[in-house]
PDB file of C-alpha atoms in Angstrom:
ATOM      1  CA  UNK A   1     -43.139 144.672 -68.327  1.00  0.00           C
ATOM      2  CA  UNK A   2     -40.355 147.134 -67.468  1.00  0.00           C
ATOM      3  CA  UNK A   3     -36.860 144.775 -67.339  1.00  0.00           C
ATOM      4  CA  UNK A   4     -34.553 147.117 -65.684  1.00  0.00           C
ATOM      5  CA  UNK A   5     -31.198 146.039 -63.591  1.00  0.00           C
ATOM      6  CA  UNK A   6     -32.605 146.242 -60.481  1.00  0.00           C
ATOM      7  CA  UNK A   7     -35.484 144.116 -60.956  1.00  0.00           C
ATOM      8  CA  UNK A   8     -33.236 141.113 -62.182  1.00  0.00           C
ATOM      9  CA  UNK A   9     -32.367 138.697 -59.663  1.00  0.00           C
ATOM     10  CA  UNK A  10     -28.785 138.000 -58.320  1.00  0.00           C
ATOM     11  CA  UNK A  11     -26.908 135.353 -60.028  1.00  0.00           C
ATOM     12  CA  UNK A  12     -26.467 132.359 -57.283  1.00  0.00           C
ATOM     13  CA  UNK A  13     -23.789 130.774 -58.500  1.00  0.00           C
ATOM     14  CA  UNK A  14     -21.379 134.029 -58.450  1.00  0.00           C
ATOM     15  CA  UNK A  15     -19.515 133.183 -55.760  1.00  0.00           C
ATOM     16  CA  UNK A  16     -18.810 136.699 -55.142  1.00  0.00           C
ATOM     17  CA  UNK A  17     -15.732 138.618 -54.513  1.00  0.00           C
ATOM     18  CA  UNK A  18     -12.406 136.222 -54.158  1.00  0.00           C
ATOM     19  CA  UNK A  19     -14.880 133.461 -54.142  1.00  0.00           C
ATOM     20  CA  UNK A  20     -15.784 134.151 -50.252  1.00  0.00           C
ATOM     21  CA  UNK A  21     -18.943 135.932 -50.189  1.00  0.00           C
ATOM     22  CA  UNK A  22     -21.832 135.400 -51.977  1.00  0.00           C
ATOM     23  CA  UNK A  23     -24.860 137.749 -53.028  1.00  0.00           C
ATOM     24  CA  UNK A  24     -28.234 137.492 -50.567  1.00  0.00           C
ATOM     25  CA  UNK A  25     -30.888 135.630 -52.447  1.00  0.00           C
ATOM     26  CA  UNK A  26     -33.144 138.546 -52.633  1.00  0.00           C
ATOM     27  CA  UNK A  27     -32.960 142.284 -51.765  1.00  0.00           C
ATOM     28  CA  UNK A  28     -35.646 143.275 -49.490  1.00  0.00           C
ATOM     29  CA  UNK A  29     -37.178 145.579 -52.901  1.00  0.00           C
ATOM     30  CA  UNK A  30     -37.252 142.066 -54.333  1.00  0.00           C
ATOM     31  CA  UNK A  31     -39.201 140.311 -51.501  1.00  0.00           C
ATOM     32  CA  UNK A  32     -41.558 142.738 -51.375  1.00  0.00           C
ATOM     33  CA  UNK A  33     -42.208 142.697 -55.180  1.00  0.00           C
ATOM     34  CA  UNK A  34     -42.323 138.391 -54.771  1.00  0.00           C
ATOM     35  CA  UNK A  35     -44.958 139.483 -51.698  1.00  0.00           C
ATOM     36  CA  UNK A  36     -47.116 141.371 -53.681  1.00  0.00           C
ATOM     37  CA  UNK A  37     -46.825 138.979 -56.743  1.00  0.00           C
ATOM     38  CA  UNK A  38     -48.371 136.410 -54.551  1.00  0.00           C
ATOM     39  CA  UNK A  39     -50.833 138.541 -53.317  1.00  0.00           C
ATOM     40  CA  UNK A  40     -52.292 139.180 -56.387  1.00  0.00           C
ATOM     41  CA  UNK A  41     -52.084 135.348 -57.129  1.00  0.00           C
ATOM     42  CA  UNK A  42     -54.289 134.724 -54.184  1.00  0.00           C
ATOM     43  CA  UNK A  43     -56.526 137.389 -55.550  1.00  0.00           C
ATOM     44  CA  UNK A  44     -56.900 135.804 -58.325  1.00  0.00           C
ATOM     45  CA  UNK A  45     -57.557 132.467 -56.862  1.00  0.00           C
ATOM     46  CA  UNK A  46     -59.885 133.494 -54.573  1.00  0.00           C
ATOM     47  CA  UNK A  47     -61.974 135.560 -57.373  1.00  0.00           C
ATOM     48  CA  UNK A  48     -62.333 132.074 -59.380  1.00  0.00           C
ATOM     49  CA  UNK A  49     -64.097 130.227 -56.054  1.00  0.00           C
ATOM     50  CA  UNK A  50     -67.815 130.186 -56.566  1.00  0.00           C
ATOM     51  CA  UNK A  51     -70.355 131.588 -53.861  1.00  0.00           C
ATOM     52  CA  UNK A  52     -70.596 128.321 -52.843  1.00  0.00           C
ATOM     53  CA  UNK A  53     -67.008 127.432 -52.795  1.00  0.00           C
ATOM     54  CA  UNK A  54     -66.490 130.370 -50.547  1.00  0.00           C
ATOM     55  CA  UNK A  55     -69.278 129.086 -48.214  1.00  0.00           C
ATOM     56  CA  UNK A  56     -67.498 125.674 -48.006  1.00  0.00           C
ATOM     57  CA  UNK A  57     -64.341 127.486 -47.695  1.00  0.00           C
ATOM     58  CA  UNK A  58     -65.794 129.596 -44.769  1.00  0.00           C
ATOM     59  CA  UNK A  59     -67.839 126.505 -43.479  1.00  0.00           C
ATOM     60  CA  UNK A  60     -64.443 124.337 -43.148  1.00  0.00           C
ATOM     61  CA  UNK A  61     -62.686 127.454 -41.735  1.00  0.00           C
ATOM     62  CA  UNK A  62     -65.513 127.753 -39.080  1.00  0.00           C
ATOM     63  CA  UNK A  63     -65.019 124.355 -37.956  1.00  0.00           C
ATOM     64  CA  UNK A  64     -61.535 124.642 -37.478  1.00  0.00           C
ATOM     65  CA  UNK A  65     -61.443 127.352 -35.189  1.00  0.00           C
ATOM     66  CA  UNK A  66     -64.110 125.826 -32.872  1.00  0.00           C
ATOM     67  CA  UNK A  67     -62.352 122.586 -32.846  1.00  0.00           C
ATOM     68  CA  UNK A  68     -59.032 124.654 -31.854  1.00  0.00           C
ATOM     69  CA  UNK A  69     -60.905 126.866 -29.422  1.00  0.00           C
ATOM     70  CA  UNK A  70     -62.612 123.936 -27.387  1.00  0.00           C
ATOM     71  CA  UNK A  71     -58.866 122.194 -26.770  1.00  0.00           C
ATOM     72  CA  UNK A  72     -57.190 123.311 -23.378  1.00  0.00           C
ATOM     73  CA  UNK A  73     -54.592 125.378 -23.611  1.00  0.00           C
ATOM     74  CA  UNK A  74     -52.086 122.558 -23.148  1.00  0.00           C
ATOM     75  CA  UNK A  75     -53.868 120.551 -26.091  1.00  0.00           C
ATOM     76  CA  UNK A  76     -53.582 123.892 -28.244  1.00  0.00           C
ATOM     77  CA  UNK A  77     -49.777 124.283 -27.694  1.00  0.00           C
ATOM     78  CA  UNK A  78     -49.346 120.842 -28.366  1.00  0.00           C
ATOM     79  CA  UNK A  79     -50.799 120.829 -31.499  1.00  0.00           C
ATOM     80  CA  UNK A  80     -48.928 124.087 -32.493  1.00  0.00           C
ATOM     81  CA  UNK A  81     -45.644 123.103 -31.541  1.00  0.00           C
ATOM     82  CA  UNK A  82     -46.043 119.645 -33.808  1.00  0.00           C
ATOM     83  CA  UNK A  83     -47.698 121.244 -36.628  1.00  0.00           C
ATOM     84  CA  UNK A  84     -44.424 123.884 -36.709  1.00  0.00           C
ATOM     85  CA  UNK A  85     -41.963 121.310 -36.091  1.00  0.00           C
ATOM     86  CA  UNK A  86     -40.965 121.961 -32.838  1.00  0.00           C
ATOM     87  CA  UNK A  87     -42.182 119.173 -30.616  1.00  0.00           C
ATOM     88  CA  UNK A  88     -40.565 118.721 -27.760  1.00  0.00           C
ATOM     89  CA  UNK A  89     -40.820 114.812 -27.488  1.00  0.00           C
ATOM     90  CA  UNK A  90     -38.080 114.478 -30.437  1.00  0.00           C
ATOM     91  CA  UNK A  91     -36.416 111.478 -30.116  1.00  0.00           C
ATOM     92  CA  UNK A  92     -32.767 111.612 -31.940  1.00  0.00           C
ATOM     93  CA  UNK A  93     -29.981 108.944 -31.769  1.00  0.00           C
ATOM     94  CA  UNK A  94     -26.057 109.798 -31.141  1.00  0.00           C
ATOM     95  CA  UNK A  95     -25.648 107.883 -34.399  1.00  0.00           C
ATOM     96  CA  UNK A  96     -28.036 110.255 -36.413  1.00  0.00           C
ATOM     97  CA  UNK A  97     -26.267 112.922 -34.752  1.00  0.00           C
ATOM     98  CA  UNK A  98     -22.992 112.004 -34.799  1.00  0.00           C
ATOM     99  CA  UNK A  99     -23.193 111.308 -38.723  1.00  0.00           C
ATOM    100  CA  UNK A 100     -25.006 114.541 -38.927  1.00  0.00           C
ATOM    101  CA  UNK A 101     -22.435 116.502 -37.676  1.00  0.00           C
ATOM    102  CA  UNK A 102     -19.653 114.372 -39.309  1.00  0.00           C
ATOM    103  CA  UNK A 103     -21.073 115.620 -42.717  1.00  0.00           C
ATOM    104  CA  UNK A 104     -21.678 119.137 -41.436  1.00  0.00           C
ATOM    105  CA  UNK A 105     -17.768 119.127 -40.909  1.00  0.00           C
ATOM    106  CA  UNK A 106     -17.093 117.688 -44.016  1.00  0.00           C
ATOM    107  CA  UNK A 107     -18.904 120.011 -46.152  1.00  0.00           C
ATOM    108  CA  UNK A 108     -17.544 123.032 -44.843  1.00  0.00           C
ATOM    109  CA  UNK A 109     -14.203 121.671 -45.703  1.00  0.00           C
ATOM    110  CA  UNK A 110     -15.345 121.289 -48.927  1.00  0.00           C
ATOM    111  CA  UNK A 111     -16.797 124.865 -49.370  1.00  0.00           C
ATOM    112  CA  UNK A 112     -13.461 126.558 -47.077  1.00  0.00           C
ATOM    113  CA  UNK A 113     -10.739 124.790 -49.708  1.00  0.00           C
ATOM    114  CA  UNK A 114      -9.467 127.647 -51.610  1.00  0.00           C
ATOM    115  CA  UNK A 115     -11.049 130.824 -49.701  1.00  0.00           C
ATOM    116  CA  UNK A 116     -10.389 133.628 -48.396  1.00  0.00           C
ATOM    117  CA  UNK A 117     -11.199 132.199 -44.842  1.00  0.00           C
ATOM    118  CA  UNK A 118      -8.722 129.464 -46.090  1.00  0.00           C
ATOM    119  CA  UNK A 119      -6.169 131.809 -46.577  1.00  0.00           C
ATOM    120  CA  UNK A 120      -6.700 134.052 -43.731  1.00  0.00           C
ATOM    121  CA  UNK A 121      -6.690 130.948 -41.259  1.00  0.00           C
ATOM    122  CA  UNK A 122      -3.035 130.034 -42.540  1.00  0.00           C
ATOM    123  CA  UNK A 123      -1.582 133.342 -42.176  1.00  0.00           C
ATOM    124  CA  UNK A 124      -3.097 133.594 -38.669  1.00  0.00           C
ATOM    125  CA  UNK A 125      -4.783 130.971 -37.042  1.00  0.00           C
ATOM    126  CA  UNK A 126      -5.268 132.506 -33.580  1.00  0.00           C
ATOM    127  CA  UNK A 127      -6.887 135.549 -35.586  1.00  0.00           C
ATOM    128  CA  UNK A 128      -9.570 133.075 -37.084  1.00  0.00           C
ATOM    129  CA  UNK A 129     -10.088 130.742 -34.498  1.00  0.00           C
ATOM    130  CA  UNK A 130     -11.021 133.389 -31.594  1.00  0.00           C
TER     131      UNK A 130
END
């Protein structure tokens, strides 16, 4: 396998220049490579079912569709929007959200102490808060 500097990773715990910025995750040459890589993995996976393992496969496949497909439309959107997370009967408490934000707040203190956007925001606060 060829090792060269551009197929490394980036280092996540660089924390990039004057400690403000860090490096994306992945490059998009990078996500395409990690696409393909699982590609082939689901090749492979799909090239150890048996015949009949690919029947069952296609059999369970089958039935799922035709259960989706004789829902209403309103059943079908409700199922979609709960099986992606976005149901619209969520039901959140001002104490859940109130603590939620309370550590939002507190961890971007943490992370701002000693940054650029630290410093920046004492030499001009108007400039930063705007």
């Amino acid at each position: 396998m060829n090792m060269s500097l551009l197929n490394q990773p980036f280092k996540t715990n660089n924390p990039g220049l004057l400690g403000c910025c860090n490096p994306p995750q992945m490059l998009p040459f990078q996500q395409q490579q990690q696409q393909q890589q699982q590609n082939r993995q689901q090749n492979v996976q799909d090239e150890l079912l048996t015949g009949q393992d690919k029947q069952k496969k296609q059999e369970v496949d089958a039935l799922l569709s035709e259960a989706m497909n004789n829902l209403t439309f309103q059943e079908r959107e409700e199922q979609q929007e709960f099986l992606h997370g976005v149901d619209k009967d969520i039901a959140e408490e001002k104490d859940l959200i109130d603590n939620a934000l309370h550590d939002l707040d507190a961890h971007l203190m943490r992370i701002k102490n000693g940054s650029v956007y630290e410093i920046a925001e004492r030499m001009n606060p108007a400039y930063v808060n705007s």
